[in-house]
GROMACS .gro file of C-alpha atoms in nm:
model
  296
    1UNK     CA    1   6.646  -2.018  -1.689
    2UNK     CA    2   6.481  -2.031  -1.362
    3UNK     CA    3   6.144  -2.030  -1.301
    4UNK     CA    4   6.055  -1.703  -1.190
    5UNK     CA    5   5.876  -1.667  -0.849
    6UNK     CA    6   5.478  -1.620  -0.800
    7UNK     CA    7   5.308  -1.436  -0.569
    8UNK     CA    8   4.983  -1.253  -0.466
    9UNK     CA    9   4.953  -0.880  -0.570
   10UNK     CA   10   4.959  -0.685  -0.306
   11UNK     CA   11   4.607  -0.480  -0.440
   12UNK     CA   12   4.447  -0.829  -0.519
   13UNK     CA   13   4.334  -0.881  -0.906
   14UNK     CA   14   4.533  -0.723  -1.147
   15UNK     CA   15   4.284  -0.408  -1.281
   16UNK     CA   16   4.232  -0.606  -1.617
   17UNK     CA   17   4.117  -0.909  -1.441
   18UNK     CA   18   3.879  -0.717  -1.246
   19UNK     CA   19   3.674  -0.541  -1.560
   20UNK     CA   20   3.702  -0.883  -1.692
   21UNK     CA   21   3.492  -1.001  -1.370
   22UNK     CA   22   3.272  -0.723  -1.430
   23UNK     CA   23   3.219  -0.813  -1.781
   24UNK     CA   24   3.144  -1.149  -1.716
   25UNK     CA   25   2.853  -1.070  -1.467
   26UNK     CA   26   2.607  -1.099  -1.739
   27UNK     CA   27   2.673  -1.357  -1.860
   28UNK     CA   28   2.753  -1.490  -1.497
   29UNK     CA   29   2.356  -1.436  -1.475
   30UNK     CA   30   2.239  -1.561  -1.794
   31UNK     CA   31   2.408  -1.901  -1.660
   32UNK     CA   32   2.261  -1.885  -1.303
   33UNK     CA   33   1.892  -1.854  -1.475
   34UNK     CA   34   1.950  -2.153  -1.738
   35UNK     CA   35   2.102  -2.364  -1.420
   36UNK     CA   36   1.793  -2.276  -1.235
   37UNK     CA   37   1.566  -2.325  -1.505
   38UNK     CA   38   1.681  -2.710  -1.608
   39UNK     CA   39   1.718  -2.771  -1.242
   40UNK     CA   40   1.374  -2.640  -1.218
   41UNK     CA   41   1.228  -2.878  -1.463
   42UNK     CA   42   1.400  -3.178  -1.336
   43UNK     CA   43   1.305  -3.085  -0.977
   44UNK     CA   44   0.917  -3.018  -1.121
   45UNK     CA   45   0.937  -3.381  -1.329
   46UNK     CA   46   1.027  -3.507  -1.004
   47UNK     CA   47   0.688  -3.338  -0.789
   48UNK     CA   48   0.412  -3.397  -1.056
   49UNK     CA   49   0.562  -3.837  -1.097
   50UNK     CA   50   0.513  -3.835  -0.728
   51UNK     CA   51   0.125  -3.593  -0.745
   52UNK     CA   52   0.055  -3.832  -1.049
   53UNK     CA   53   0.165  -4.135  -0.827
   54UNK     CA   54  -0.110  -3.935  -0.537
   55UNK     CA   55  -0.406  -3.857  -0.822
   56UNK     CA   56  -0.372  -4.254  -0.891
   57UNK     CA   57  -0.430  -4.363  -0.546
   58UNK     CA   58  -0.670  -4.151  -0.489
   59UNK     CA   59  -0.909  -4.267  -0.773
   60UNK     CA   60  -0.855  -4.644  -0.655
   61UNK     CA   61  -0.910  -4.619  -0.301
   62UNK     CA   62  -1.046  -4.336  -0.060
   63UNK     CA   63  -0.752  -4.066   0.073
   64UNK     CA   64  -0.947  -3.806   0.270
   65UNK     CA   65  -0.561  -3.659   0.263
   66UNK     CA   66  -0.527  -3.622  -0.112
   67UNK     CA   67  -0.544  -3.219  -0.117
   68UNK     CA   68  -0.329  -3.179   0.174
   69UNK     CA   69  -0.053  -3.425   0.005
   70UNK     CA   70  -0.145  -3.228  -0.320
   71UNK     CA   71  -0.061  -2.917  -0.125
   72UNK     CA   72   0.225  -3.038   0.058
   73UNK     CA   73   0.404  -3.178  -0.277
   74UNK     CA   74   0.323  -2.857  -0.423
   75UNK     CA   75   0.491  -2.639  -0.166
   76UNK     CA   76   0.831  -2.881  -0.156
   77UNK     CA   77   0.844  -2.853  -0.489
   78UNK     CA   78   0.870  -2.419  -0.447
   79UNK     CA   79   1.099  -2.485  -0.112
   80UNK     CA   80   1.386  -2.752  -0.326
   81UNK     CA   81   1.375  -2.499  -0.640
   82UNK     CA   82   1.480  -2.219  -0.390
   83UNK     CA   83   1.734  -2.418  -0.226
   84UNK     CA   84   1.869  -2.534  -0.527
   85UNK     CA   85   1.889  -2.179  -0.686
   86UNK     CA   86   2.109  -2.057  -0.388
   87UNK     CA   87   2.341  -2.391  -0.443
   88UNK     CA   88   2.367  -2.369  -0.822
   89UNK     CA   89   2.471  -1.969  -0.841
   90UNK     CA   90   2.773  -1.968  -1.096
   91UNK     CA   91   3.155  -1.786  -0.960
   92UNK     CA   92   3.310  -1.567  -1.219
   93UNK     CA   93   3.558  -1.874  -1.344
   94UNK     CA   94   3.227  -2.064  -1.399
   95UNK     CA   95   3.132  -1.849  -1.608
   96UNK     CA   96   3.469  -1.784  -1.804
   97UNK     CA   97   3.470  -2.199  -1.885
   98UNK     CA   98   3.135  -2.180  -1.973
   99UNK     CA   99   3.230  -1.931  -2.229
  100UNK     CA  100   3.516  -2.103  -2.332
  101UNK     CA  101   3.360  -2.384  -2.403
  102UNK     CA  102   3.083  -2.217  -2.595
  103UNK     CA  103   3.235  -1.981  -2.759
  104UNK     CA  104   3.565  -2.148  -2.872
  105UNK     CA  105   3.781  -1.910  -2.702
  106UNK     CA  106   4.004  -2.167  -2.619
  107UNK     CA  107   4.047  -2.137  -2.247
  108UNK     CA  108   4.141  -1.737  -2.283
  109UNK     CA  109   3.890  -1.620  -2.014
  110UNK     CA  110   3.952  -1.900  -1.735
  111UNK     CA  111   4.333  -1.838  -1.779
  112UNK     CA  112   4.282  -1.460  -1.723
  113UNK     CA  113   4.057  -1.559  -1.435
  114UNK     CA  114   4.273  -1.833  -1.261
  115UNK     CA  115   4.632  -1.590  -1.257
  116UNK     CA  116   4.408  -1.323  -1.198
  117UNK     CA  117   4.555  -1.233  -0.912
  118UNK     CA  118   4.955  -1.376  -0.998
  119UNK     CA  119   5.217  -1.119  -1.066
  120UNK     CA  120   5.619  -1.239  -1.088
  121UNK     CA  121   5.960  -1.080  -1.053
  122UNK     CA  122   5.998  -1.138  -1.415
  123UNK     CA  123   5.898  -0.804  -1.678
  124UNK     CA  124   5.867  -1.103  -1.933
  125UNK     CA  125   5.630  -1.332  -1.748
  126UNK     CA  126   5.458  -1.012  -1.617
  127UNK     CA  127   5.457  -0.888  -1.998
  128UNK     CA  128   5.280  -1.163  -2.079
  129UNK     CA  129   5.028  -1.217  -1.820
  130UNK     CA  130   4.945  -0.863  -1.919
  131UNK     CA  131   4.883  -0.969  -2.288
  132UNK     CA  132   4.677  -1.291  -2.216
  133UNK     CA  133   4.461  -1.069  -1.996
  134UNK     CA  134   4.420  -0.791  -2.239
  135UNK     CA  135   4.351  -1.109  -2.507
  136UNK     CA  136   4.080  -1.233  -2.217
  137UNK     CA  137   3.943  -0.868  -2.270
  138UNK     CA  138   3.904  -0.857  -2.596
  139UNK     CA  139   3.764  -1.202  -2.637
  140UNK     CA  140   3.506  -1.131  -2.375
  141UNK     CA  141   3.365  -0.818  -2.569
  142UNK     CA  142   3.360  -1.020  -2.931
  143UNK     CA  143   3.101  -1.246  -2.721
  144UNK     CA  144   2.736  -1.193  -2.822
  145UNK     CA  145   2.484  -1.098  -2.502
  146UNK     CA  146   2.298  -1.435  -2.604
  147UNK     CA  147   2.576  -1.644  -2.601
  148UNK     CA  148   2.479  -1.846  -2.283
  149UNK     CA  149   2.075  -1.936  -2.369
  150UNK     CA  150   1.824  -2.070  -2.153
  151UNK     CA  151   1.848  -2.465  -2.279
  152UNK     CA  152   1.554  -2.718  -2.173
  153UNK     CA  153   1.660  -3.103  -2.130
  154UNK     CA  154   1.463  -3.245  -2.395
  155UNK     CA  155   1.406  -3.582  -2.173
  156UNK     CA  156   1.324  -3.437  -1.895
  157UNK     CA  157   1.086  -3.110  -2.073
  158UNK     CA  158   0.852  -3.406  -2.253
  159UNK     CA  159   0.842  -3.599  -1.928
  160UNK     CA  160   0.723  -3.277  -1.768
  161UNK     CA  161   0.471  -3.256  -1.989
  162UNK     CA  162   0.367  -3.597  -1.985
  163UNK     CA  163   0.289  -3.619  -1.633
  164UNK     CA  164   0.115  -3.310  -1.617
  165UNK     CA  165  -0.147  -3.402  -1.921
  166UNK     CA  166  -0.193  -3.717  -1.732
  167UNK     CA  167  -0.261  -3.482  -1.422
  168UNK     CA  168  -0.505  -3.324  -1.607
  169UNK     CA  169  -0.651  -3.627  -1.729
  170UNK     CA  170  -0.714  -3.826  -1.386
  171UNK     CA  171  -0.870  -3.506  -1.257
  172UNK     CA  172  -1.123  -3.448  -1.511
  173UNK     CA  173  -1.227  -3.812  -1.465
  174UNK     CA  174  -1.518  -3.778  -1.229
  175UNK     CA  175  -1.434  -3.893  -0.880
  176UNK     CA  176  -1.563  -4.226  -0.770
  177UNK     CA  177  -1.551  -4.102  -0.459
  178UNK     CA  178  -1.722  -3.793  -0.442
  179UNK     CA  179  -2.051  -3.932  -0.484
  180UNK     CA  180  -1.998  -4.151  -0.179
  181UNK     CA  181  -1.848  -3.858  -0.010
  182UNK     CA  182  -2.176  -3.621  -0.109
  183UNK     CA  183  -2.443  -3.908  -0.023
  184UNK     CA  184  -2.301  -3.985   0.335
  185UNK     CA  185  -2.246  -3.578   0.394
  186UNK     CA  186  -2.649  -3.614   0.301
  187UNK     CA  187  -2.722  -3.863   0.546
  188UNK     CA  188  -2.524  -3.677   0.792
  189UNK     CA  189  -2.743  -3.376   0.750
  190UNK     CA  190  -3.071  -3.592   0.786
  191UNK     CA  191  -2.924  -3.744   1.031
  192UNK     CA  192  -2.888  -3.402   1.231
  193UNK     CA  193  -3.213  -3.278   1.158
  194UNK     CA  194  -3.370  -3.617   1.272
  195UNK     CA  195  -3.218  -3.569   1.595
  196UNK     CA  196  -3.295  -3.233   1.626
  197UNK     CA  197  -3.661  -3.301   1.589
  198UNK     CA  198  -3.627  -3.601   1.878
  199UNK     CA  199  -3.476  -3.406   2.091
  200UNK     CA  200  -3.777  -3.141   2.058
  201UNK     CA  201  -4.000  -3.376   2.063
  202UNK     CA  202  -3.911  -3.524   2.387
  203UNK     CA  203  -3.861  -3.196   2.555
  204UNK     CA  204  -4.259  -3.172   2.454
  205UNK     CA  205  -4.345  -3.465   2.625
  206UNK     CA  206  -4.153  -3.354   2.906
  207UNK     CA  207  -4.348  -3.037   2.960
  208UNK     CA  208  -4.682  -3.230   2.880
  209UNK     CA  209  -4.890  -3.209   3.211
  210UNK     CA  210  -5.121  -3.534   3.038
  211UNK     CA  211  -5.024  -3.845   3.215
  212UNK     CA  212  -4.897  -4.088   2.941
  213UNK     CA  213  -4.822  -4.443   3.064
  214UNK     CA  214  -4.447  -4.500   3.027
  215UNK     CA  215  -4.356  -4.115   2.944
  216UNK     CA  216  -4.023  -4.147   3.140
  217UNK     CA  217  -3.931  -4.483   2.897
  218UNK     CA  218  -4.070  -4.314   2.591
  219UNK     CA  219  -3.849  -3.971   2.656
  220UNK     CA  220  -3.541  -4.162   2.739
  221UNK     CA  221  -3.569  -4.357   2.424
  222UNK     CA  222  -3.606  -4.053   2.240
  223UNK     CA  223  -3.353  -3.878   2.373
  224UNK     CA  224  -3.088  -4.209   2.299
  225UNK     CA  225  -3.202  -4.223   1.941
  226UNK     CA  226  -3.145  -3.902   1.907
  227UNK     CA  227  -2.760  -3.927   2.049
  228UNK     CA  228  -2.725  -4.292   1.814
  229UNK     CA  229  -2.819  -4.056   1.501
  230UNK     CA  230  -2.535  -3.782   1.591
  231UNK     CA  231  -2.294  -4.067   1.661
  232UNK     CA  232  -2.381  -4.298   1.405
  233UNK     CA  233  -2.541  -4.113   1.076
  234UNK     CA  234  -2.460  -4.385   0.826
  235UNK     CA  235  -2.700  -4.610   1.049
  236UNK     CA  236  -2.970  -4.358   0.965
  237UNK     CA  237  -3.256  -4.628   0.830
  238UNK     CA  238  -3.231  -4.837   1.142
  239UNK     CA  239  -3.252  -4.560   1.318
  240UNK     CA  240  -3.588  -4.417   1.162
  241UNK     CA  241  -3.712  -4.762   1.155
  242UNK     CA  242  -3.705  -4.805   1.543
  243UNK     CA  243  -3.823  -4.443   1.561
  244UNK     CA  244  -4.142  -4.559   1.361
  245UNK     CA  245  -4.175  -4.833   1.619
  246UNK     CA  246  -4.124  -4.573   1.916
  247UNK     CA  247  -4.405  -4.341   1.767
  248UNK     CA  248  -4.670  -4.673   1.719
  249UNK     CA  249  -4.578  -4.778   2.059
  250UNK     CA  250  -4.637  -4.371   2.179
  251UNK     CA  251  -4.983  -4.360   1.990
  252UNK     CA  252  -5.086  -4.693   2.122
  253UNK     CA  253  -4.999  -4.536   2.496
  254UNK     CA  254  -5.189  -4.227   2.423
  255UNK     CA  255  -5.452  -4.422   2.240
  256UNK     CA  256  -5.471  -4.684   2.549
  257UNK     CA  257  -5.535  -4.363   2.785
  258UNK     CA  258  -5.774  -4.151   2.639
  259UNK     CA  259  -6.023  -4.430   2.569
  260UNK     CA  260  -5.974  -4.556   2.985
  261UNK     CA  261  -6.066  -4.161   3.012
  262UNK     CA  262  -6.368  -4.137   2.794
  263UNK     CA  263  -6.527  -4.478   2.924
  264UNK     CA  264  -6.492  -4.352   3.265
  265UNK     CA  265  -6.648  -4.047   3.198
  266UNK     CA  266  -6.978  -4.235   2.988
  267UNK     CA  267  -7.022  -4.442   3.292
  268UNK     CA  268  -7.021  -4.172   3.509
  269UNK     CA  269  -7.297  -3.964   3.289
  270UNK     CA  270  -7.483  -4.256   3.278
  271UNK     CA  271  -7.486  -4.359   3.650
  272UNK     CA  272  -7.545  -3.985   3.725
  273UNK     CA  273  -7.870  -3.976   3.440
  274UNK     CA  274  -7.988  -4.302   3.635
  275UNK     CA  275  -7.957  -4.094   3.946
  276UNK     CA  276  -8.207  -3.815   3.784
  277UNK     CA  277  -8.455  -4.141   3.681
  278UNK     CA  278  -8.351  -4.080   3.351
  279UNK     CA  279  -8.149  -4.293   3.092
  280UNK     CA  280  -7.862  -4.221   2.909
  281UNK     CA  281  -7.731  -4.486   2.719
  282UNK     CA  282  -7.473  -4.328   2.489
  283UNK     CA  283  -7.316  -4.192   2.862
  284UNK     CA  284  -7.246  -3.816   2.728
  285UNK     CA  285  -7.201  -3.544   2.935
  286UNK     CA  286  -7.400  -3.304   2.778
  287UNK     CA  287  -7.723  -3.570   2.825
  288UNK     CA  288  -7.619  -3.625   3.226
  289UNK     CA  289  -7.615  -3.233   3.261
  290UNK     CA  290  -7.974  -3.189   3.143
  291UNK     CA  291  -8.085  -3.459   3.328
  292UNK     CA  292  -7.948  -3.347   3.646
  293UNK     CA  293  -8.097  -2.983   3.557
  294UNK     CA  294  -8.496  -3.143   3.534
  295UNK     CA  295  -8.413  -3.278   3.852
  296UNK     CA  296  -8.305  -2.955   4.007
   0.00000   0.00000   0.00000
C-alpha cells in the first residue's frame, strides 16, 4: 500500500478544525493571562531586587537621584511587562498542547490542529482525519472553562514579597539624610534673607547724603558679602561673623564723624560767646545764640 499523497485544501482548514480554533480561543486567553501574569512576577522580582539594591544605597550614602532612579525602575518595569505580553501571546496549537498536557487528552487537540489543514486522495485516510477531528471536538467541549488557571511560581511569588517588605522596611526607617538635607535648605534660606538685607542696606548708604569716611569700601564690602552668602550658604557663620566686624568697623566710622562734627561745632559756640564777652564753656549752640542776641 502506498502512501497516499498530502496536500493543502484548497478552502484552507478543514470546517471542523476551524470551530476547533474557535473553541480553543478561551482557553487560548486564559493561557496568554497566566503567561503574562508569572512573567509579570518574575519581571517585578527582578525591578524591586534592583529598587531594594537603590533604597540601600541611598540610606548609606547621599543620592540626590534616588526618586528619579525610583521612578525610572518603576516605569521599565510597566514598559518590559508590555513587551513581554505582546511576545508571550499563545497560537491556537499552543493552546491545544497546553490542553493536552493538562487535561490528558493525549495529544487529540494538537493532532487536529497540526493536519488541520491536510486532506489526501485516500476516502480512508480522509475518513479518518475526519474522525480524529470530530474526536478533537468532542474532547475540547468535555474540557472545563477553568482548566488552564492562573498559576504563581512559588520561588519567585515569596521573593516578590520579600523584597517588597524589605522596601517597606528601609523606607519607614527615617532618612539619615533628610535632616542634613532640611538643615542646609535652612541655611540656604538664612542665607538669602541675609543677603537680601545687605544688599538693602548698602543701597541705604548709597542714597545717604551724610559723608561717612570710607562709604565707597564699606558698600562694596556689603555688596560682596552679600554675593559670598548666595554663592556659598553653607559658609553662612563666617559670613555673619565678618558682617559683625563690617557693622563695628561702620559704627566706629560713623561714631569717628559725628564726634569731629559736634567738637567743631562747641568750639565754634564758644569762640562766638567769647566774641559777645561772654563765656560758654560747655560750647552749645543754644548758649552762643543768646549771647550773640545781648550783644545785638
Amino acid at each position: 500500500m502506498t502512501t497516499p499523497d498530502r496536500q493543502q485544501a484548497p478552502g484552507g482548514l478543514d470546517p471542523q478544525v476551524t470551530e476547533l480554533t474557535q473553541r480553543l480561543r478561551r482557553f487560548q486567553r486564559r493561557l496568554w493571562l497566566r503567561r503574562v501574569v508569572r512573567d509579570a512576577l518574575r519581571i517585578a522580582a527582578v525591578a524591586l531586587v534592583i529598587a531594594l539594591g537603590i533604597v540601600i544605597v541611598g540610606r548609606v550614602v547621599r543620592v540626590d537621584w534616588l526618586p528619579a532612579a525610583l521612578v525610572a525602575v518603576a516605569l521599565g518595569t510597566l514598559l518590559a511587562i508590555v513587551v513581554d505580553a505582546a511576545r508571550v501571546r499563545p497560537t491556537a496549537m499552543e493552546t491545544a498542547l497546553a490542553l493536552d498536557g493538562g487535561q490528558g487528552l493525549a495529544d487529540r487537540l494538537s493532532t487536529a490542529m497540526a493536519f488541520g489543514s491536510l486532506t489526501t486522495d485516500d476516502p480512508d485516510t480522509d475518513d479518518l482525519l475526519a474522525r480524529q477531528r470530530q474526536d478533537a471536538l468532542a474532547s475540547v467541549q468535555r474540557v472545563q472553562p477553568g482548566a488552564i488557571g492562573l498559576v504563581a511560581p512559588r520561588r519567585v511569588t515569596l521573593l516578590v514579597l520579600a523584597a517588597a517588605a524589605l522596601i517597606v522596611g528601609a523606607a519607614v526607617v527615617p532618612d539619615p539624610w533628610s535632616a542634613i538635607t532640611a538643615e542646609q535648605e535652612h541655611r540656604r534660606e538664612v542665607a538669602t534673607a541675609q543677603a537680601e538685607r545687605l544688599e538693602e542696606a548698602a543701597r541705604r548708604l548709597d542714597a545717604d547724603p551724610a559723608r561717612i569716611p570710607e562709604r565707597e569700601a564699606i558698600t562694596e564690602e556689603l555688596r560682596r558679602l552679600a554675593a559670598e552668602l548666595r554663592a556659598r550658604p553653607e559658609g553662612l557663620e563666617d559670613q555673619l561673623a565678618r558682617m559683625g566686624a563690617l557693622e563695628d568697623r561702620l559704627r566706629s566710622r560713623i561714631d569717628r564723624g559725628a564726634e569731629q562734627r559736634a567738637s567743631a561745632i562747641a568750639a565754634l559756640s564758644r569762640e562766638l560767646s567769647r566774641a559777645a564777652g561772654r563765656e560758654n564753656a560747655s560750647g552749645t549752640p543754644q548758649e552762643a545764640a543768646q549771647d550773640l542776641e545781648r550783644l545785638g
